mmCIF file of C-alpha atoms and ligand atoms in Angstrom:
data_model
loop_
_atom_site.group_PDB
_atom_site.id
_atom_site.type_symbol
_atom_site.label_atom_id
_atom_site.label_comp_id
_atom_site.label_asym_id
_atom_site.label_seq_id
_atom_site.Cartn_x
_atom_site.Cartn_y
_atom_site.Cartn_z
ATOM 1 C CA UNK A 104 -13.681 -2.136 -51.131
ATOM 2 C CA UNK A 105 -12.037 0.169 -48.586
ATOM 3 C CA UNK A 106 -10.624 -1.787 -45.648
ATOM 4 C CA UNK A 107 -12.829 0.036 -43.131
ATOM 5 C CA UNK A 108 -16.094 -1.089 -44.813
ATOM 6 C CA UNK A 109 -18.097 -3.305 -42.495
ATOM 7 C CA UNK A 110 -21.781 -4.117 -42.076
ATOM 8 C CA UNK A 111 -21.780 -3.688 -38.339
ATOM 9 C CA UNK A 112 -18.286 -3.274 -36.923
ATOM 10 C CA UNK A 113 -16.794 0.118 -36.080
ATOM 11 C CA UNK A 114 -13.410 0.238 -37.797
ATOM 12 C CA UNK A 115 -10.952 3.064 -38.271
ATOM 13 C CA UNK A 116 -7.963 3.604 -40.532
ATOM 14 C CA UNK A 117 -4.794 5.423 -39.435
ATOM 15 C CA UNK A 118 -4.527 8.573 -41.514
ATOM 16 C CA UNK A 119 -1.525 10.074 -39.754
ATOM 17 C CA UNK A 120 0.956 9.113 -37.045
ATOM 18 C CA UNK A 121 2.655 11.826 -35.007
ATOM 19 C CA UNK A 122 5.578 11.063 -32.686
ATOM 20 C CA UNK A 123 4.881 13.404 -29.761
ATOM 21 C CA UNK A 124 8.034 12.383 -27.860
ATOM 22 C CA UNK A 125 10.338 9.352 -27.608
ATOM 23 C CA UNK A 126 7.625 7.211 -25.989
ATOM 24 C CA UNK A 127 4.354 8.795 -27.061
ATOM 25 C CA UNK A 128 2.544 8.716 -30.389
ATOM 26 C CA UNK A 129 -0.708 10.228 -31.597
ATOM 27 C CA UNK A 130 -2.764 8.431 -34.222
ATOM 28 C CA UNK A 131 -5.289 10.375 -36.304
ATOM 29 C CA UNK A 132 -7.995 7.895 -37.296
ATOM 30 C CA UNK A 133 -10.736 7.985 -39.905
ATOM 31 C CA UNK A 134 -13.598 5.873 -38.558
ATOM 32 C CA UNK A 135 -16.260 4.269 -40.733
ATOM 33 C CA UNK A 136 -19.944 5.275 -40.648
ATOM 34 C CA UNK A 137 -20.680 3.257 -37.494
ATOM 35 C CA UNK A 138 -18.705 5.644 -35.270
ATOM 36 C CA UNK A 139 -20.953 7.922 -33.255
ATOM 37 C CA UNK A 140 -19.341 11.084 -31.957
ATOM 38 C CA UNK A 141 -17.712 11.058 -28.528
ATOM 39 C CA UNK A 142 -18.250 13.544 -25.746
ATOM 40 C CA UNK A 143 -14.948 15.269 -24.880
ATOM 41 C CA UNK A 144 -13.257 13.442 -21.988
ATOM 42 C CA UNK A 145 -14.575 9.984 -22.901
ATOM 43 C CA UNK A 146 -12.511 6.927 -23.798
ATOM 44 C CA UNK A 147 -12.832 4.100 -26.317
ATOM 45 C CA UNK A 148 -11.588 0.532 -26.586
ATOM 46 C CA UNK A 149 -9.186 -0.090 -29.459
ATOM 47 C CA UNK A 150 -8.951 -3.596 -30.923
ATOM 48 C CA UNK A 151 -5.496 -4.363 -32.321
ATOM 49 C CA UNK A 152 -4.602 -7.595 -34.095
ATOM 50 C CA UNK A 153 -1.109 -8.835 -33.274
ATOM 51 C CA UNK A 154 0.084 -12.195 -34.648
ATOM 52 C CA UNK A 155 -3.488 -13.286 -35.398
ATOM 53 C CA UNK A 156 -4.869 -12.464 -31.945
ATOM 54 C CA UNK A 157 -6.993 -9.399 -31.236
ATOM 55 C CA UNK A 158 -6.095 -7.410 -28.103
ATOM 56 C CA UNK A 159 -8.299 -4.717 -26.595
ATOM 57 C CA UNK A 160 -6.916 -1.630 -24.837
ATOM 58 C CA UNK A 161 -8.596 1.539 -23.583
ATOM 59 C CA UNK A 162 -7.557 5.068 -24.614
ATOM 60 C CA UNK A 163 -9.061 8.507 -24.090
ATOM 61 C CA UNK A 164 -9.955 10.407 -27.232
ATOM 62 C CA UNK A 165 -7.603 13.407 -27.422
ATOM 63 C CA UNK A 166 -9.406 15.336 -30.175
ATOM 64 C CA UNK A 167 -12.583 17.371 -30.186
ATOM 65 C CA UNK A 168 -15.734 15.737 -31.618
ATOM 66 C CA UNK A 169 -15.835 18.693 -34.021
ATOM 67 C CA UNK A 170 -12.557 17.643 -35.663
ATOM 68 C CA UNK A 171 -12.783 15.887 -39.034
ATOM 69 C CA UNK A 172 -10.787 12.923 -37.709
ATOM 70 C CA UNK A 173 -10.447 11.153 -34.373
ATOM 71 C CA UNK A 174 -7.197 11.242 -32.390
ATOM 72 C CA UNK A 175 -5.830 8.946 -29.714
ATOM 73 C CA UNK A 176 -2.499 9.510 -27.988
ATOM 74 C CA UNK A 177 -0.665 6.650 -26.393
ATOM 75 C CA UNK A 178 2.356 6.397 -24.177
ATOM 76 C CA UNK A 179 4.396 3.225 -24.507
ATOM 77 C CA UNK A 180 4.322 1.025 -21.388
ATOM 78 C CA UNK A 181 7.273 -1.127 -20.364
ATOM 79 C CA UNK A 182 7.187 -4.739 -21.601
ATOM 80 C CA UNK A 183 5.937 -6.246 -24.830
ATOM 81 C CA UNK A 184 2.357 -5.050 -24.622
ATOM 82 C CA UNK A 185 0.072 -3.394 -27.143
ATOM 83 C CA UNK A 186 1.364 0.159 -26.677
ATOM 84 C CA UNK A 187 4.910 -1.017 -27.328
ATOM 85 C CA UNK A 188 3.755 -2.887 -30.441
ATOM 86 C CA UNK A 189 1.850 0.157 -31.696
ATOM 87 C CA UNK A 190 4.847 2.357 -31.035
ATOM 88 C CA UNK A 191 6.936 0.082 -33.222
ATOM 89 C CA UNK A 192 4.393 -0.720 -35.956
ATOM 90 C CA UNK A 193 1.520 1.793 -36.156
ATOM 91 C CA UNK A 194 1.553 3.510 -39.531
ATOM 92 C CA UNK A 195 -0.689 5.137 -42.100
ATOM 93 C CA UNK A 196 -3.281 2.749 -43.558
ATOM 94 C CA UNK A 197 -3.407 0.339 -40.613
ATOM 95 C CA UNK A 198 -6.953 -0.576 -39.534
ATOM 96 C CA UNK A 199 -8.223 -1.062 -35.970
ATOM 97 C CA UNK A 200 -11.603 -1.887 -34.467
ATOM 98 C CA UNK A 201 -13.170 0.642 -32.100
ATOM 99 C CA UNK A 202 -15.863 0.511 -29.464
ATOM 100 C CA UNK A 203 -18.170 3.497 -29.154
ATOM 101 C CA UNK A 204 -16.881 6.018 -26.637
ATOM 102 C CA UNK A 205 -18.003 5.830 -23.046
ATOM 103 C CA UNK A 206 -17.315 7.383 -19.638
ATOM 104 C CA UNK A 207 -18.618 10.198 -17.455
ATOM 105 C CA UNK A 208 -15.392 12.215 -17.172
ATOM 106 C CA UNK A 209 -16.998 14.981 -19.224
ATOM 107 C CA UNK A 210 -17.839 18.654 -18.875
ATOM 108 C CA UNK A 211 -21.383 17.990 -20.051
ATOM 109 C CA UNK A 212 -22.033 15.996 -16.868
ATOM 110 C CA UNK A 213 -20.812 18.788 -14.568
ATOM 111 C CA UNK A 214 -21.322 22.185 -16.277
ATOM 112 C CA UNK A 215 -19.446 25.006 -14.557
ATOM 113 C CA UNK A 216 -18.107 28.481 -15.300
ATOM 114 C CA UNK A 217 -14.924 27.960 -13.352
ATOM 115 C CA UNK A 218 -12.759 24.891 -13.925
ATOM 116 C CA UNK A 219 -9.559 23.309 -12.658
ATOM 117 C CA UNK A 220 -7.908 20.620 -14.808
ATOM 118 C CA UNK A 221 -5.099 18.649 -13.129
ATOM 119 C CA UNK A 222 -3.109 16.467 -15.534
ATOM 120 C CA UNK A 223 0.100 14.496 -15.195
ATOM 121 C CA UNK A 224 1.939 12.672 -18.000
ATOM 122 C CA UNK A 225 -0.381 10.988 -20.492
ATOM 123 C CA UNK A 226 -3.278 12.038 -18.221
ATOM 124 C CA UNK A 227 -3.412 15.205 -20.361
ATOM 125 C CA UNK A 228 -5.211 13.311 -23.187
ATOM 126 C CA UNK A 229 -8.876 13.686 -22.117
ATOM 127 C CA UNK A 230 -8.215 17.379 -21.366
ATOM 128 C CA UNK A 231 -6.992 17.934 -24.939
ATOM 129 C CA UNK A 232 -10.407 16.798 -26.199
ATOM 130 C CA UNK A 233 -12.160 19.086 -23.716
ATOM 131 C CA UNK A 234 -9.987 22.152 -24.438
ATOM 132 C CA UNK A 235 -10.248 21.771 -28.221
ATOM 133 C CA UNK A 236 -13.997 21.425 -27.905
ATOM 134 C CA UNK A 237 -14.209 24.534 -25.669
ATOM 135 C CA UNK A 238 -12.351 26.495 -28.370
ATOM 136 C CA UNK A 239 -14.854 25.278 -30.953
ATOM 137 C CA UNK A 240 -17.711 26.422 -28.697
ATOM 138 C CA UNK A 241 -16.097 29.872 -28.079
ATOM 139 C CA UNK A 242 -15.938 29.225 -24.338
ATOM 140 C CA UNK A 243 -15.124 32.367 -22.339
ATOM 141 C CA UNK A 244 -15.162 30.900 -18.804
ATOM 142 C CA UNK A 245 -12.220 30.571 -16.495
ATOM 143 C CA UNK A 246 -9.979 27.468 -16.666
ATOM 144 C CA UNK A 247 -6.791 26.684 -14.775
ATOM 145 C CA UNK A 248 -4.800 23.800 -16.286
ATOM 146 C CA UNK A 249 -2.160 22.413 -13.925
ATOM 147 C CA UNK A 250 0.153 20.215 -15.997
ATOM 148 C CA UNK A 251 2.733 18.037 -14.255
ATOM 149 C CA UNK A 252 5.687 16.638 -16.200
ATOM 150 C CA UNK A 253 9.231 15.444 -15.617
ATOM 151 C CA UNK A 254 10.758 18.248 -17.702
ATOM 152 C CA UNK A 255 9.814 20.491 -20.626
ATOM 153 C CA UNK A 256 10.812 17.828 -23.192
ATOM 154 C CA UNK A 257 8.452 15.384 -21.482
ATOM 155 C CA UNK A 258 5.535 17.885 -21.482
ATOM 156 C CA UNK A 259 2.971 16.484 -23.905
ATOM 157 C CA UNK A 260 1.177 18.807 -26.346
ATOM 158 C CA UNK A 261 3.212 21.871 -25.328
ATOM 159 C CA UNK A 262 2.870 23.420 -28.822
ATOM 160 C CA UNK A 263 -0.844 22.703 -29.106
ATOM 161 C CA UNK A 264 -1.471 24.039 -25.588
ATOM 162 C CA UNK A 265 0.259 27.307 -26.468
ATOM 163 C CA UNK A 266 -2.100 27.585 -29.478
ATOM 164 C CA UNK A 267 -5.118 26.777 -27.336
ATOM 165 C CA UNK A 268 -4.151 29.559 -24.920
ATOM 166 C CA UNK A 269 -4.348 32.028 -27.798
ATOM 167 C CA UNK A 270 -7.924 30.907 -28.527
ATOM 168 C CA UNK A 271 -9.188 30.494 -24.962
ATOM 169 C CA UNK A 272 -8.864 33.873 -23.225
ATOM 170 C CA UNK A 273 -9.784 32.386 -19.826
ATOM 171 C CA UNK A 274 -7.166 29.591 -19.901
ATOM 172 C CA UNK A 275 -4.302 29.843 -17.407
ATOM 173 C CA UNK A 276 -1.581 27.194 -17.760
ATOM 174 C CA UNK A 277 0.507 26.312 -14.702
ATOM 175 C CA UNK A 278 3.356 23.901 -15.455
ATOM 176 C CA UNK A 279 5.089 21.990 -12.697
ATOM 177 C CA UNK A 280 8.221 20.165 -13.782
ATOM 178 C CA UNK A 281 9.545 17.681 -11.232
ATOM 179 C CA UNK A 282 13.104 17.929 -12.647
ATOM 180 C CA UNK A 283 13.191 21.656 -11.811
ATOM 181 C CA UNK A 284 11.092 21.869 -8.655
ATOM 182 C CA UNK A 285 10.885 18.277 -7.294
ATOM 183 C CA UNK A 286 7.526 16.585 -6.757
ATOM 184 C CA UNK A 287 4.526 18.839 -6.212
ATOM 185 C CA UNK A 288 3.257 18.400 -2.639
ATOM 186 C CA UNK A 289 -0.550 18.467 -2.479
ATOM 187 C CA UNK A 290 -0.374 21.208 0.177
ATOM 188 C CA UNK A 291 0.830 23.530 -2.610
ATOM 189 C CA UNK A 292 -2.368 23.077 -4.625
ATOM 190 C CA UNK A 293 -4.190 25.791 -2.685
ATOM 191 C CA UNK A 294 -1.206 28.155 -3.086
ATOM 192 C CA UNK A 295 -1.073 27.613 -6.849
ATOM 193 C CA UNK A 296 -4.841 27.902 -7.267
ATOM 194 C CA UNK A 297 -6.074 30.099 -4.386
ATOM 195 C CA UNK A 298 -9.767 29.896 -5.441
ATOM 196 C CA UNK A 299 -9.607 26.093 -5.854
ATOM 197 C CA UNK A 300 -12.611 25.572 -3.541
ATOM 198 C CA UNK A 301 -14.838 27.467 -5.993
ATOM 199 C CA UNK A 302 -13.810 25.436 -9.036
ATOM 200 C CA UNK A 303 -15.163 22.211 -10.496
ATOM 201 C CA UNK A 304 -12.039 20.066 -10.614
ATOM 202 C CA UNK A 305 -10.917 17.275 -12.936
ATOM 203 C CA UNK A 306 -8.007 14.939 -12.276
ATOM 204 C CA UNK A 307 -6.160 12.446 -14.500
ATOM 205 C CA UNK A 308 -2.668 10.988 -14.182
ATOM 206 C CA UNK A 309 -0.646 8.203 -12.555
ATOM 207 C CA UNK A 310 -2.574 6.364 -9.867
ATOM 208 C CA UNK A 311 -0.240 7.198 -6.932
ATOM 209 C CA UNK A 312 -0.514 10.936 -7.585
ATOM 210 C CA UNK A 313 -4.284 10.703 -8.138
ATOM 211 C CA UNK A 314 -4.686 8.944 -4.801
ATOM 212 C CA UNK A 315 -2.726 11.714 -3.040
ATOM 213 C CA UNK A 316 -4.742 14.520 -4.665
ATOM 214 C CA UNK A 317 -8.008 12.720 -4.064
ATOM 215 C CA UNK A 318 -7.115 12.221 -0.368
ATOM 216 C CA UNK A 319 -6.245 15.944 -0.129
ATOM 217 C CA UNK A 320 -9.663 16.894 -1.580
ATOM 218 C CA UNK A 321 -11.307 14.497 0.924
ATOM 219 C CA UNK A 322 -9.449 16.031 3.864
ATOM 220 C CA UNK A 323 -10.543 19.522 2.787
ATOM 221 C CA UNK A 324 -14.144 18.439 2.313
ATOM 222 C CA UNK A 325 -13.974 19.131 -1.428
ATOM 223 C CA UNK A 326 -14.388 15.606 -2.794
ATOM 224 C CA UNK A 327 -17.852 16.325 -4.252
ATOM 225 C CA UNK A 328 -16.405 18.750 -6.773
ATOM 226 C CA UNK A 329 -13.581 16.433 -7.896
ATOM 227 C CA UNK A 330 -14.058 14.260 -10.995
ATOM 228 C CA UNK A 331 -11.456 11.639 -11.817
ATOM 229 C CA UNK A 332 -10.432 9.475 -14.773
ATOM 230 C CA UNK A 333 -8.297 6.510 -13.762
ATOM 231 C CA UNK A 334 -6.008 4.879 -16.321
ATOM 232 C CA UNK A 335 -5.509 1.962 -13.926
ATOM 233 C CA UNK A 336 -7.318 0.360 -11.006
ATOM 234 C CA UNK A 337 -6.660 1.336 -7.383
ATOM 235 C CA UNK A 338 -3.845 -0.776 -5.919
ATOM 236 C CA UNK A 339 -4.553 -3.397 -3.235
ATOM 237 C CA UNK A 340 -3.428 -2.249 0.187
ATOM 238 C CA UNK A 341 -0.011 -3.831 0.707
ATOM 239 C CA UNK A 342 -0.244 -3.215 4.469
ATOM 240 C CA UNK A 343 -2.385 -6.361 4.749
ATOM 241 C CA UNK A 344 -0.323 -9.454 5.590
ATOM 242 C CA UNK A 345 -0.348 -12.847 4.031
ATOM 243 C CA UNK A 346 -0.941 -14.788 0.860
ATOM 244 C CA UNK A 347 -4.248 -16.360 -0.101
ATOM 245 C CA UNK A 348 -4.574 -19.688 -1.863
ATOM 246 C CA UNK A 349 -6.504 -19.727 -5.150
ATOM 247 C CA UNK A 350 -7.470 -22.836 -7.107
ATOM 248 C CA UNK A 351 -7.952 -22.406 -10.876
ATOM 249 C CA UNK A 352 -10.423 -25.154 -11.894
ATOM 250 C CA UNK A 353 -9.910 -25.221 -15.651
ATOM 251 C CA UNK A 354 -6.134 -25.003 -15.481
ATOM 252 C CA UNK A 355 -6.107 -27.504 -12.614
ATOM 253 C CA UNK A 356 -3.523 -25.334 -10.928
ATOM 254 C CA UNK A 357 -3.280 -23.672 -7.511
ATOM 255 C CA UNK A 358 -1.448 -20.422 -6.857
ATOM 256 C CA UNK A 359 -1.192 -17.803 -4.142
ATOM 257 C CA UNK A 360 -2.315 -14.193 -4.340
ATOM 258 C CA UNK A 361 0.036 -11.864 -2.460
ATOM 259 C CA UNK A 362 -1.396 -9.012 -0.367
ATOM 260 C CA UNK A 363 -0.171 -6.454 -2.931
ATOM 261 C CA UNK A 364 -1.558 -8.264 -6.004
ATOM 262 C CA UNK A 365 -4.893 -8.335 -7.771
ATOM 263 C CA UNK A 366 -6.241 -11.735 -8.764
ATOM 264 C CA UNK A 367 -5.294 -10.976 -12.383
ATOM 265 C CA UNK A 368 -1.697 -10.196 -11.442
ATOM 266 C CA UNK A 369 -1.468 -13.288 -9.212
ATOM 267 C CA UNK A 370 -2.841 -15.539 -11.981
ATOM 268 C CA UNK A 371 -0.387 -14.025 -14.496
ATOM 269 C CA UNK A 372 2.507 -14.448 -12.069
ATOM 270 C CA UNK A 373 1.525 -18.128 -11.822
ATOM 271 C CA UNK A 374 1.846 -18.498 -15.607
ATOM 272 C CA UNK A 375 -1.886 -18.370 -16.471
ATOM 273 C CA UNK A 376 -3.055 -16.038 -19.223
ATOM 274 C CA UNK A 377 -6.559 -14.813 -18.406
ATOM 275 C CA UNK A 378 -7.887 -12.414 -21.067
ATOM 276 C CA UNK A 379 -7.789 -8.726 -20.088
ATOM 277 C CA UNK A 380 -8.282 -5.319 -21.678
ATOM 278 C CA UNK A 381 -8.248 -2.160 -19.575
ATOM 279 C CA UNK A 382 -6.901 -3.546 -16.260
ATOM 280 C CA UNK A 383 -9.050 -0.837 -14.664
ATOM 281 C CA UNK A 384 -12.463 -2.449 -14.177
ATOM 282 C CA UNK A 385 -14.088 -0.894 -17.245
ATOM 283 C CA UNK A 386 -14.189 -3.347 -20.142
ATOM 284 C CA UNK A 387 -15.204 -6.590 -18.334
ATOM 285 C CA UNK A 388 -12.840 -8.664 -20.527
ATOM 286 C CA UNK A 389 -11.429 -10.292 -17.383
ATOM 287 C CA UNK A 390 -14.815 -11.502 -16.024
ATOM 288 C CA UNK A 391 -14.461 -14.849 -14.265
ATOM 289 C CA UNK A 392 -16.853 -16.988 -12.270
ATOM 290 C CA UNK A 393 -15.923 -17.523 -8.645
ATOM 291 C CA UNK A 394 -17.113 -20.930 -7.447
ATOM 292 C CA UNK A 395 -16.232 -20.586 -3.782
ATOM 293 C CA UNK A 396 -14.746 -18.090 -1.294
ATOM 294 C CA UNK A 397 -14.907 -14.340 -0.562
ATOM 295 C CA UNK A 398 -13.465 -11.568 -2.716
ATOM 296 C CA UNK A 399 -13.463 -7.751 -2.516
ATOM 297 C CA UNK A 400 -13.860 -5.349 -5.429
ATOM 298 C CA UNK A 401 -11.180 -2.627 -5.071
ATOM 299 C CA UNK A 402 -13.260 0.010 -6.866
ATOM 300 C CA UNK A 403 -16.621 -0.426 -5.124
ATOM 301 C CA UNK A 404 -15.399 -2.058 -1.899
ATOM 302 C CA UNK A 405 -18.231 -4.624 -2.326
ATOM 303 C CA UNK A 406 -17.555 -8.179 -1.121
ATOM 304 C CA UNK A 407 -18.673 -11.231 -3.076
ATOM 305 C CA UNK A 408 -19.447 -14.045 -0.652
ATOM 306 C CA UNK A 409 -21.955 -16.171 -2.576
ATOM 307 C CA UNK A 410 -20.829 -19.096 -4.749
ATOM 308 C CA UNK A 411 -20.913 -18.787 -8.568
ATOM 309 C CA UNK A 412 -20.777 -14.968 -8.660
ATOM 310 C CA UNK A 413 -18.944 -13.200 -11.513
ATOM 311 C CA UNK A 414 -15.918 -11.127 -10.568
ATOM 312 C CA UNK A 415 -13.544 -8.864 -12.532
ATOM 313 C CA UNK A 416 -10.066 -10.255 -11.924
ATOM 314 C CA UNK A 417 -8.255 -6.949 -12.589
ATOM 315 C CA UNK A 418 -9.930 -5.090 -9.714
ATOM 316 C CA UNK A 419 -10.569 -7.926 -7.276
ATOM 317 C CA UNK A 420 -8.618 -9.362 -4.370
ATOM 318 C CA UNK A 421 -9.184 -12.594 -2.448
ATOM 319 C CA UNK A 422 -10.307 -12.372 1.158
ATOM 320 C CA UNK A 423 -10.409 -16.125 1.735
ATOM 321 C CA UNK A 424 -9.261 -19.265 -0.054
ATOM 322 C CA UNK A 425 -10.862 -19.265 -3.514
ATOM 323 C CA UNK A 426 -11.947 -21.563 -6.292
ATOM 324 C CA UNK A 427 -12.190 -19.856 -9.710
ATOM 325 C CA UNK A 428 -13.388 -21.009 -13.148
ATOM 326 C CA UNK A 429 -10.080 -20.124 -14.676
HETATM 327 C C1 FAD B 236 -10.126 5.036 -19.094
HETATM 328 C C2 FAD B 236 -8.713 4.867 -19.568
HETATM 329 C C3 FAD B 236 -8.183 5.775 -20.456
HETATM 330 C C4 FAD B 236 -6.855 5.642 -20.880
HETATM 331 N N1 FAD B 236 -6.351 6.562 -21.749
HETATM 332 C C5 FAD B 236 -5.062 6.473 -22.125
HETATM 333 C C6 FAD B 236 -4.498 7.439 -23.006
HETATM 334 O O1 FAD B 236 -5.180 8.336 -23.494
HETATM 335 N N2 FAD B 236 -3.199 7.309 -23.335
HETATM 336 C C7 FAD B 236 -2.409 6.306 -22.834
HETATM 337 O O2 FAD B 236 -1.216 6.250 -23.158
HETATM 338 N N3 FAD B 236 -2.912 5.381 -22.003
HETATM 339 C C8 FAD B 236 -4.224 5.434 -21.640
HETATM 340 N N4 FAD B 236 -4.733 4.492 -20.813
HETATM 341 C C9 FAD B 236 -3.847 3.423 -20.336
HETATM 342 C C10 FAD B 236 -3.756 2.352 -21.386
HETATM 343 O O3 FAD B 236 -4.994 1.674 -21.506
HETATM 344 C C11 FAD B 236 -2.662 1.359 -20.983
HETATM 345 O O4 FAD B 236 -1.445 2.014 -20.925
HETATM 346 C C12 FAD B 236 -2.569 0.270 -21.992
HETATM 347 O O5 FAD B 236 -3.688 -0.572 -21.847
HETATM 348 C C13 FAD B 236 -1.309 -0.521 -21.789
HETATM 349 O O6 FAD B 236 -1.390 -1.622 -22.645
HETATM 350 P P1 FAD B 236 -0.126 -2.482 -22.970
HETATM 351 O O7 FAD B 236 -0.619 -3.696 -23.667
HETATM 352 O O8 FAD B 236 0.931 -1.677 -23.613
HETATM 353 O O9 FAD B 236 0.417 -2.823 -21.562
HETATM 354 P P2 FAD B 236 -0.003 -4.110 -20.664
HETATM 355 O O10 FAD B 236 0.865 -5.250 -21.116
HETATM 356 O O11 FAD B 236 -1.471 -4.289 -20.671
HETATM 357 O O12 FAD B 236 0.522 -3.586 -19.297
HETATM 358 C C14 FAD B 236 -0.063 -2.423 -18.680
HETATM 359 C C15 FAD B 236 0.506 -2.336 -17.283
HETATM 360 O O13 FAD B 236 -0.044 -3.444 -16.559
HETATM 361 C C16 FAD B 236 0.934 -4.020 -15.774
HETATM 362 N N5 FAD B 236 1.113 -5.456 -16.129
HETATM 363 C C17 FAD B 236 1.052 -6.020 -17.356
HETATM 364 N N6 FAD B 236 1.244 -7.330 -17.287
HETATM 365 C C18 FAD B 236 1.442 -7.612 -15.972
HETATM 366 C C19 FAD B 236 1.718 -8.786 -15.253
HETATM 367 N N7 FAD B 236 1.865 -9.980 -15.847
HETATM 368 N N8 FAD B 236 1.857 -8.693 -13.910
HETATM 369 C C20 FAD B 236 1.751 -7.506 -13.289
HETATM 370 N N9 FAD B 236 1.512 -6.343 -13.912
HETATM 371 C C21 FAD B 236 1.358 -6.401 -15.239
HETATM 372 C C22 FAD B 236 2.213 -3.259 -15.969
HETATM 373 O O14 FAD B 236 2.338 -2.355 -14.881
HETATM 374 C C23 FAD B 236 2.018 -2.489 -17.227
HETATM 375 O O15 FAD B 236 2.676 -1.250 -17.172
HETATM 376 C C24 FAD B 236 -6.062 4.571 -20.400
HETATM 377 C C25 FAD B 236 -6.612 3.630 -19.545
HETATM 378 C C26 FAD B 236 -7.927 3.763 -19.142
HETATM 379 C C27 FAD B 236 -8.492 2.731 -18.209
HETATM 380 S S1 FES B 237 -9.497 -5.983 -17.868
HETATM 381 FE FE1 FES B 237 -11.093 -4.566 -18.267
HETATM 382 S S2 FES B 237 -12.454 -4.965 -16.618
HETATM 383 FE FE2 FES B 237 -10.733 -6.178 -16.160
#
């Protein structure tokens, strides 16, 4: 029996590992029959078993749904997390569980003849799925891809992008390397892409840069045409003063949440180990019941004031003293 056979679980076997650079690997996966095709730009949740415990992490699919296999590309994060483990251990034949793909960061949701893709670092991954799929569909529209990197060595998929340019006549690639030209100020966006206001725009990269670009689009009244994929949750505003006391019922332990921490980070800093997956408000692994107090969701801005409401620890901050079922 092949290891990916399962009555109901979506499993995938690693067929090939490619080291893209010192910290980034791509895994080509062969999923079993339960996998339904993704829409380019969507992400999936990968289940990885490490020392007998299954961990769940979210990755964008970086291949086109028309490819024979499925590709994910992951950059190793500092610390001893899942990406670091995969970087050290992922190899041909290894089997992972997969969720079906999800997400609305897709071209199908916002069809347009004129596109701007803005990618920094590993934020290029969902765009690789989109571009490969546009090649497959013989797309002739106009695309500007602005790719930010530290230097040319750090520029992910540079070979594949050069190939894609040969097959997509309307693709213009603008590379901005911070080692050569320092950080790209948002004011330069309109100089680099003069017809930016007429384009449907897509943004994916580190959260600080995404916040700057998103604020620039807001200021120029262009936010309606900007679509964003966040790899992490918005940060709490550190301008707010003070610590808030949190009581964890099950652990019988009290800790404080600093103004620049989420509840998940504060609990972890206090030595608790709440389960988590995406740390971005998507997978709901970190759901926790709040018994008492007021919290604010950083993504929606909605406050939870009623007792016994469920909150997602990774995207929630305390606004008063709290009691949690943790
Ligand atoms: C929609 C989406 C798509 C994504 N697509 C991709 C992709 O295509 N490629 C890719 O490389 N990544 C992608 N990511 C990011 C990826 O999911 C994370 O890099 C990955 O989950 C990191 O897992 P890890 O176990 O290695 O790190 P974790 O151990 O989970 O740490 C992740 C980060 O969380 C913080 N952290 C961890 N523990 C603590 C703690 N105790 N206190 C405070 N902070 C802490 C650190 O800043 C760390 O860098 C995506 C994320 C989302 C939400
Ligand atoms: S860890 Fe995924 S929603 Fe919180």
